[in-house]
Coordinates of C-alpha atoms and ligand atoms in Angstrom, one line a residue:
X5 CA 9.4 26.4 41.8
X6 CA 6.0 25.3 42.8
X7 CA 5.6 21.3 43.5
X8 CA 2.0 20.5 41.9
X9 CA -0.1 17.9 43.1
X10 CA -0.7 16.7 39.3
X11 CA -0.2 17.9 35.5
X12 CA -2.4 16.0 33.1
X13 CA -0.9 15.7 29.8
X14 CA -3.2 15.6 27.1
X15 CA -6.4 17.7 26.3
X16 CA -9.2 15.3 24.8
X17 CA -11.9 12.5 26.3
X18 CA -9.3 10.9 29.0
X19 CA -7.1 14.2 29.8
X20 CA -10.8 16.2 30.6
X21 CA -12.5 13.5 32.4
X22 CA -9.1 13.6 34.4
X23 CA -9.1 17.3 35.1
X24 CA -12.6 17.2 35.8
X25 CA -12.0 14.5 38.8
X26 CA -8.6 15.6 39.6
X27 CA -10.5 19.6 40.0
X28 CA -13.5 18.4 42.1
X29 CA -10.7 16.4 44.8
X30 CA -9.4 19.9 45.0
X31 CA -6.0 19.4 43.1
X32 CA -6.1 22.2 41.7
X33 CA -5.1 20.1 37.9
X34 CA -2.5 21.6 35.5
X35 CA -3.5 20.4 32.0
X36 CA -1.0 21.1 29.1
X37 CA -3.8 20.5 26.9
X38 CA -1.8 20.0 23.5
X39 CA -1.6 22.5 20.1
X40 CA -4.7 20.4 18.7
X41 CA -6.9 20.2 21.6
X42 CA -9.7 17.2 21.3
X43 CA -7.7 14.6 19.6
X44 CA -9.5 11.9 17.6
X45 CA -12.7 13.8 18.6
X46 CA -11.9 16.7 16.6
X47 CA -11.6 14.8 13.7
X48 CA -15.2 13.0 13.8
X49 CA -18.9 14.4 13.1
X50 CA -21.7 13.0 14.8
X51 CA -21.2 10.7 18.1
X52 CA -24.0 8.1 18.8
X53 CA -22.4 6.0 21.1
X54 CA -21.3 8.1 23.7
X55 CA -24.0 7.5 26.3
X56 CA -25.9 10.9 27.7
X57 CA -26.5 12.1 24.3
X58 CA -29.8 10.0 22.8
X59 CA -29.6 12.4 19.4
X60 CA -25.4 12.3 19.3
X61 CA -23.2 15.2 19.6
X62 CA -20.7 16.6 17.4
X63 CA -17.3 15.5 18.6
X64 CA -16.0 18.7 18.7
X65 CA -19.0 19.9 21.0
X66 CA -18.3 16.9 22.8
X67 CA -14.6 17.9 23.8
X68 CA -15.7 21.4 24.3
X69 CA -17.9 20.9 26.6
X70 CA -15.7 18.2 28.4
X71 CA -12.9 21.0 29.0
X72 CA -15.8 23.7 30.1
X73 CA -16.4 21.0 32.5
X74 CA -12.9 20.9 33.6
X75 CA -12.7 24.7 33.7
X76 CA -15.6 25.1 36.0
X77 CA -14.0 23.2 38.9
X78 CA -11.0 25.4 38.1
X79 CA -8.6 23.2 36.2
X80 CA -5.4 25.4 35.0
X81 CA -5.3 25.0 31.4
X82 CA -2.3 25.4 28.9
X83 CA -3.3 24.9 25.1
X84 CA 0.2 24.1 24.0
X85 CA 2.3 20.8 23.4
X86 CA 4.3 19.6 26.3
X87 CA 8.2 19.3 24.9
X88 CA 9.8 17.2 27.7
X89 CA 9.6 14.9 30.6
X90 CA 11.6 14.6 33.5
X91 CA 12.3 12.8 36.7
X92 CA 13.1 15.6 39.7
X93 CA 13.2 15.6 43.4
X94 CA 9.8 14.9 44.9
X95 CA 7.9 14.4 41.5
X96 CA 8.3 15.7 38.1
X97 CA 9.1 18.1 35.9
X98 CA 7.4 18.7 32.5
X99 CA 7.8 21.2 29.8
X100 CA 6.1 23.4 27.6
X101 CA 6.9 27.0 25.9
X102 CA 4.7 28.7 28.8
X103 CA 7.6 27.4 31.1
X104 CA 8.4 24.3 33.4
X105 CA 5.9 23.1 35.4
X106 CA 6.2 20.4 38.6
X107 CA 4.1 17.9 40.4
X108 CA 4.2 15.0 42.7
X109 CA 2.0 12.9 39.8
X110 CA 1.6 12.8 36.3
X111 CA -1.3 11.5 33.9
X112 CA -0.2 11.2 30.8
X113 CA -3.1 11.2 28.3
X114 CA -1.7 12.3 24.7
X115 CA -3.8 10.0 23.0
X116 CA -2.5 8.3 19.0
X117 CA -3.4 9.0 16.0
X118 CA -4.7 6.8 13.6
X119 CA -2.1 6.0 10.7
X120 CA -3.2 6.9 7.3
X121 CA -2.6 6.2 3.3
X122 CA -1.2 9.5 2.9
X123 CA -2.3 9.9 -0.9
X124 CA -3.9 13.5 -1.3
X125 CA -7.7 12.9 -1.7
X126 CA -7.8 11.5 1.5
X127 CA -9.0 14.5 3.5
X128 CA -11.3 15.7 1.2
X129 CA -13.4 12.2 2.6
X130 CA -12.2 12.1 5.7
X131 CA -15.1 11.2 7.7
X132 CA -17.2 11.7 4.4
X133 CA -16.5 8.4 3.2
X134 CA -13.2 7.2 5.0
X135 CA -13.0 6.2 8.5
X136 CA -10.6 4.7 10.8
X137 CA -12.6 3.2 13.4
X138 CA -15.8 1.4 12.7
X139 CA -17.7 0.8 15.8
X140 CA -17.7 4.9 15.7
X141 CA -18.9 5.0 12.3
X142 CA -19.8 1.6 10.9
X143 CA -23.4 1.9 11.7
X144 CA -24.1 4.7 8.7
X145 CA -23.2 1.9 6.5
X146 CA -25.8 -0.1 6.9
X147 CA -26.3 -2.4 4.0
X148 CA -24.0 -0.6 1.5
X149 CA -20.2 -2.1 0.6
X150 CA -17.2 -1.1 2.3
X151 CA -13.8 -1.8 2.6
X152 CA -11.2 -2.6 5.5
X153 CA -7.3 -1.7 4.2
X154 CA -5.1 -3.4 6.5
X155 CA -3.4 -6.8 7.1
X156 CA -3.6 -6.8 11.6
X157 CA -5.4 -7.4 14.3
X158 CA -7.5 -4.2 14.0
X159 CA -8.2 -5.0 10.1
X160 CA -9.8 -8.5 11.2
X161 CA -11.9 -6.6 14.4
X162 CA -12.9 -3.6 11.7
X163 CA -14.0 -6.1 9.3
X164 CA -16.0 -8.3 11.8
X165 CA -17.5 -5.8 13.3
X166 CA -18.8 -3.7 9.6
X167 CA -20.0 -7.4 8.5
X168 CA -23.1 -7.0 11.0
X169 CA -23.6 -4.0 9.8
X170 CA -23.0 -3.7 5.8
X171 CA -24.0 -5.7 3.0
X172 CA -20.8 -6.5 1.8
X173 CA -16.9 -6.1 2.8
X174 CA -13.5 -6.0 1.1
X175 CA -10.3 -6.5 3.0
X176 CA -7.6 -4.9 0.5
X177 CA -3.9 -5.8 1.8
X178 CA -0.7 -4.8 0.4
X179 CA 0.7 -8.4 1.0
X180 CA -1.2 -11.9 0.1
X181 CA -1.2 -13.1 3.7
X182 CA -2.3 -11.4 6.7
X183 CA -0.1 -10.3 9.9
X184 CA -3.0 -10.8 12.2
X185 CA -3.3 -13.5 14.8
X186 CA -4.4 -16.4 14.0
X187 CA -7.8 -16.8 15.4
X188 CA -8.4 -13.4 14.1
X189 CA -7.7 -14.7 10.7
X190 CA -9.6 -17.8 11.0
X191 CA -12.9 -15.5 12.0
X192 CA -12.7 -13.1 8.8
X193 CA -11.9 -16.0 6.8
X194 CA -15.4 -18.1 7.9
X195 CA -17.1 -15.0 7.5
X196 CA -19.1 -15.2 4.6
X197 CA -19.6 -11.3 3.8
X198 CA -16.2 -10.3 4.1
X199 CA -13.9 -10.7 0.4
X200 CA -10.6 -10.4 0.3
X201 CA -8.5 -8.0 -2.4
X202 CA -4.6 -9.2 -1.5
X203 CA -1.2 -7.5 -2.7
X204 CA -3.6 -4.4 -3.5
X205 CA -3.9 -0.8 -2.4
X206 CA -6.3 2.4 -2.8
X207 CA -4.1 5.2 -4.7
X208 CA -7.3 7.4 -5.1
X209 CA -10.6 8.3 -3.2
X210 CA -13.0 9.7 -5.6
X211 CA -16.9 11.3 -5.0
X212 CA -18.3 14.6 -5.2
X213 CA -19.1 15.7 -1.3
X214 CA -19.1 12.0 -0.5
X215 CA -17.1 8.9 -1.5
X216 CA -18.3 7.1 -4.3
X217 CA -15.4 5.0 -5.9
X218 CA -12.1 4.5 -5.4
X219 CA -9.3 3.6 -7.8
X220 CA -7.1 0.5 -6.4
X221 CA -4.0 -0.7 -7.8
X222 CA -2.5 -4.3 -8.0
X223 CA 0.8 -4.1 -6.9
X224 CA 2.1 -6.7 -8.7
X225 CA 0.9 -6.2 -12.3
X226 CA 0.2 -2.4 -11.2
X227 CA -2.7 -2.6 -13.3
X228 CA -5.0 0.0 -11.6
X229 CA -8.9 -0.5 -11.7
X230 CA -11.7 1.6 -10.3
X231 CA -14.2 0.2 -7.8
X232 CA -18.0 2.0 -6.9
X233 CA -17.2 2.0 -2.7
X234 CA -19.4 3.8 -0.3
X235 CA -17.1 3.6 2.8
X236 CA -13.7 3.0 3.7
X237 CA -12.2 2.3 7.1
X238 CA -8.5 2.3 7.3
X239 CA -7.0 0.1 9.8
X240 CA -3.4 0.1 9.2
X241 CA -2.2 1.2 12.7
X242 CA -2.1 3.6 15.2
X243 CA 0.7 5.8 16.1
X244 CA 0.8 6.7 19.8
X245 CA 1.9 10.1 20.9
X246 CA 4.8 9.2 23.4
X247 CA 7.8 10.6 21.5
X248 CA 8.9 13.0 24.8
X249 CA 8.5 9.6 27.0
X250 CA 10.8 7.4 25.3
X251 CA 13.2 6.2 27.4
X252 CA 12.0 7.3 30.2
X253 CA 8.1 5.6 31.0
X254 CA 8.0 1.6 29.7
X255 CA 6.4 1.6 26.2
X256 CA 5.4 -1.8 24.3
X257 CA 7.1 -2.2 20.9
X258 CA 4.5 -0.1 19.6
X259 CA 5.1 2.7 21.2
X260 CA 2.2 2.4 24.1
X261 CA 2.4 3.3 27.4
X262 CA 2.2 -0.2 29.4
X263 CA 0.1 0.5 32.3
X264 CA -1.2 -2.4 34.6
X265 CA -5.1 -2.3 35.8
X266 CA -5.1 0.7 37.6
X267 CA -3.6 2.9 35.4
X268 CA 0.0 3.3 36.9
X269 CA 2.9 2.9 34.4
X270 CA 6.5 1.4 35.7
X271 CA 7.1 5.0 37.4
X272 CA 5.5 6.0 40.7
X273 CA 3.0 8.4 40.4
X274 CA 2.9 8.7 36.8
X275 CA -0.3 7.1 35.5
X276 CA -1.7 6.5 31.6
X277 CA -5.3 6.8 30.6
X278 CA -6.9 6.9 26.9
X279 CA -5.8 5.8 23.3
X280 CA -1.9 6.6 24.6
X281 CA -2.3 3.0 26.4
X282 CA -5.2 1.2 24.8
X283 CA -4.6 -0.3 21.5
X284 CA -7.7 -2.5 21.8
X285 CA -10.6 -0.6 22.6
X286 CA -10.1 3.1 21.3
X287 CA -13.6 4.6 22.0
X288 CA -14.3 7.9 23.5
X289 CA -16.3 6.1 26.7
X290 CA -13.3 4.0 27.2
X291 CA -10.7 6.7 27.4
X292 CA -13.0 8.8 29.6
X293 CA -13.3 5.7 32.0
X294 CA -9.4 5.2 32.2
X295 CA -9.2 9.0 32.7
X296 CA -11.6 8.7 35.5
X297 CA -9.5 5.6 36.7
X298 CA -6.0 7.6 36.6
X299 CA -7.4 10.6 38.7
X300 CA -9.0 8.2 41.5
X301 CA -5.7 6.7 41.1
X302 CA -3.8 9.8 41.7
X303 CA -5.5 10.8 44.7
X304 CA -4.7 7.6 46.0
X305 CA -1.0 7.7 45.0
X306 CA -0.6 11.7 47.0
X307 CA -2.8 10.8 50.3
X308 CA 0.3 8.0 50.3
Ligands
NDP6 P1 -0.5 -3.6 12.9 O1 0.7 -2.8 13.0 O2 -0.5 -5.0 13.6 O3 -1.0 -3.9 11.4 C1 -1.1 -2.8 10.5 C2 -1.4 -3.4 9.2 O4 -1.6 -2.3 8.3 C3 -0.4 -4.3 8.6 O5 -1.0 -5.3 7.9 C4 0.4 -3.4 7.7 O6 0.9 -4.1 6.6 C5 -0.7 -2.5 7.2 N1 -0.2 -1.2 6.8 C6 0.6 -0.3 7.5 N2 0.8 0.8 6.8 C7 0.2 0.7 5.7 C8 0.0 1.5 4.5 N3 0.6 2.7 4.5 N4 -0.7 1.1 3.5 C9 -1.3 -0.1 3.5 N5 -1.2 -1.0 4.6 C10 -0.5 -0.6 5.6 O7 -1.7 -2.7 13.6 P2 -3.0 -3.1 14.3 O8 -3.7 -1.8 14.6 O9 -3.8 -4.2 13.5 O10 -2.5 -3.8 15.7 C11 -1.7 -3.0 16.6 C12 -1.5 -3.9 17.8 O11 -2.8 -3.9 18.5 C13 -1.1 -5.3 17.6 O12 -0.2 -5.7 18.6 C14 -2.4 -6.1 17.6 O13 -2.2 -7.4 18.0 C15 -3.1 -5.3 18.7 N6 -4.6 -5.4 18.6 C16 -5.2 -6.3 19.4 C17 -6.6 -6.4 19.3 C18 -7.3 -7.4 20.3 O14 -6.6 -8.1 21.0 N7 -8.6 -7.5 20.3 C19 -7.4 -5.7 18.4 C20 -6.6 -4.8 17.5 C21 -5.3 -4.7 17.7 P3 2.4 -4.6 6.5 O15 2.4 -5.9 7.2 O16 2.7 -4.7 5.0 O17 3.3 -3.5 7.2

């Protein structure tokens, strides 16, 4: 079998920015590019903050022409979900239903998903109306009222952030304290535009083509009220896609690749760039940078 110089797992903003280097150093890139190619991307409409594109871009046009870019220095794409992971002689072997492929590094770049309610008019306002990250979509709220659901860290940084922006917010939690840390806390709490609605939850997103109410319930009396709402971001936690590395790569107790500055995780020459390692930032610019950051890295790691 033929001993790669790299596989990059993962087809959206950090995987392509990785091909894209990893092609033009001549490594000649395998990219097992996933069954849902584009990631968060795919899931957005217009971009405004990804810098290059003055009038936005569609995420999906965005990822597109990312892995164009990737193709045209000659990166060796496979559109299909890698299945396993493995240590070999020499490098390391990683599977997927075209076959087994082997390199001396690995990028890992599968990216997370953002948890979600779950209830079933959801996706008819996905992005119409709900959100999960609001310093992607926070700004077409400008001076309406929205609402944060979540108790962490990234409920108190959604809420801050959409208070500069909207004229009013709502932090629903299912509990009546929050789990956040406790500076975080402190901030949302001083904040005089941001409400909170505690041991409470959204059972149903209601509109026409965009949200306009939703219908909350108290879930201790389970009295359920309906509230006029023009956004929603959820912020109940992100769910990173590292099932095939357990055990094998050093994740945090969340599930994310743990990777020091320069990209490399506990193993040498496997390296983690985008949302699979960054529970903080989660913007399109940032996992591009890290992708950019784990292919300099690579080249590195093979010229020894
Ligand atoms: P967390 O897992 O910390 O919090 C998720 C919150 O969502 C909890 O309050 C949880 O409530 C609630 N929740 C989960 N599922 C549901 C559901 N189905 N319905 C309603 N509520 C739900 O996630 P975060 O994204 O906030 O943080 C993840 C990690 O990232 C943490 O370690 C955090 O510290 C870190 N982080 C750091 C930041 C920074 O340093 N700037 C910024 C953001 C995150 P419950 O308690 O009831 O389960």
């Amino acid at each position: 079998m033929v001993m790669e110089q790299v596989i990059i797992i993962g087809g959206a903003c950090a995987g392509w920015t990785a091909a894209i280097y990893a092609a033009r150093a001549n490594l000649k890139p395998i990219i097992i590019s996933g069954n849902e190619e584009g990631g968060q991307l795919m899931l957005t409409t217009m971009v405004e903050n990804f810098p290059g594109f003055p009038e936005g871009i569609m995420g999906p046009e965005l990822m597109e022409r990312m892995k164009q870019q990737a193709k045209r220095f000659g990166a060796r794409i496979y559109p299909e979900d890698a299945t396993s992971f493995s240590s070999v002689k020499g490098g390391y072997a990683v599977k997927s239903p075209s076959g087994t492929f082997q390199a001396k590094s690995i990028i890992i770049a599968t990216g997370a998903r953002a948890r979600t309610l779950g209830i079933p008019s959801e996706k008819k306002f996905w992005a119409k109306g709900v959100h999960t990250c609001a310093t992607c979509d926070g700004f077409f709220y400008s001076n309406k009222k929205v609402m944060v659901i979540g108790g962490g860290d990234s409920a108190c940084e959604e809420a801050s952030f959409l208070s500069n922006v909207a004229k009013q917010v709502v932090i629903v939690h299912r509990r009546d304290t929050m789990n956040a840390s406790k500076v975080m806390q402190d901030r949302v709490k001083r904040n005089k535009k941001i409400t909170f609605l505690w041991n409470s939850t959204i059972t149903e997103f209601k509109g026409k083509d965009l949200l306009h109410s939703v219908v909350l319930e108290d879930l201790v009396t389970r009295k359920k009220t309906e509230q006029s709402m023009d956004g929603v971001f959820l912020a109940i936690g992100h769910i990173p896609n590292t099932s095939i590395f357990t055990g094998k790569v050093e994740l945090n107790e969340h599930g994310f690749l743990v990777v020091d500055r320069r990209m490399h995780t506990n193993l040498p020459g496997v390296f983690g760039a985008g949302d699979v390692q960054d529970f903080i930032y989660r913007q399109a610019i940032t996992a591009a940078g890290t992708g950019c950051q784990a292919a300099l890295e690579v080249e590195r790691y093979l010229q020894g």
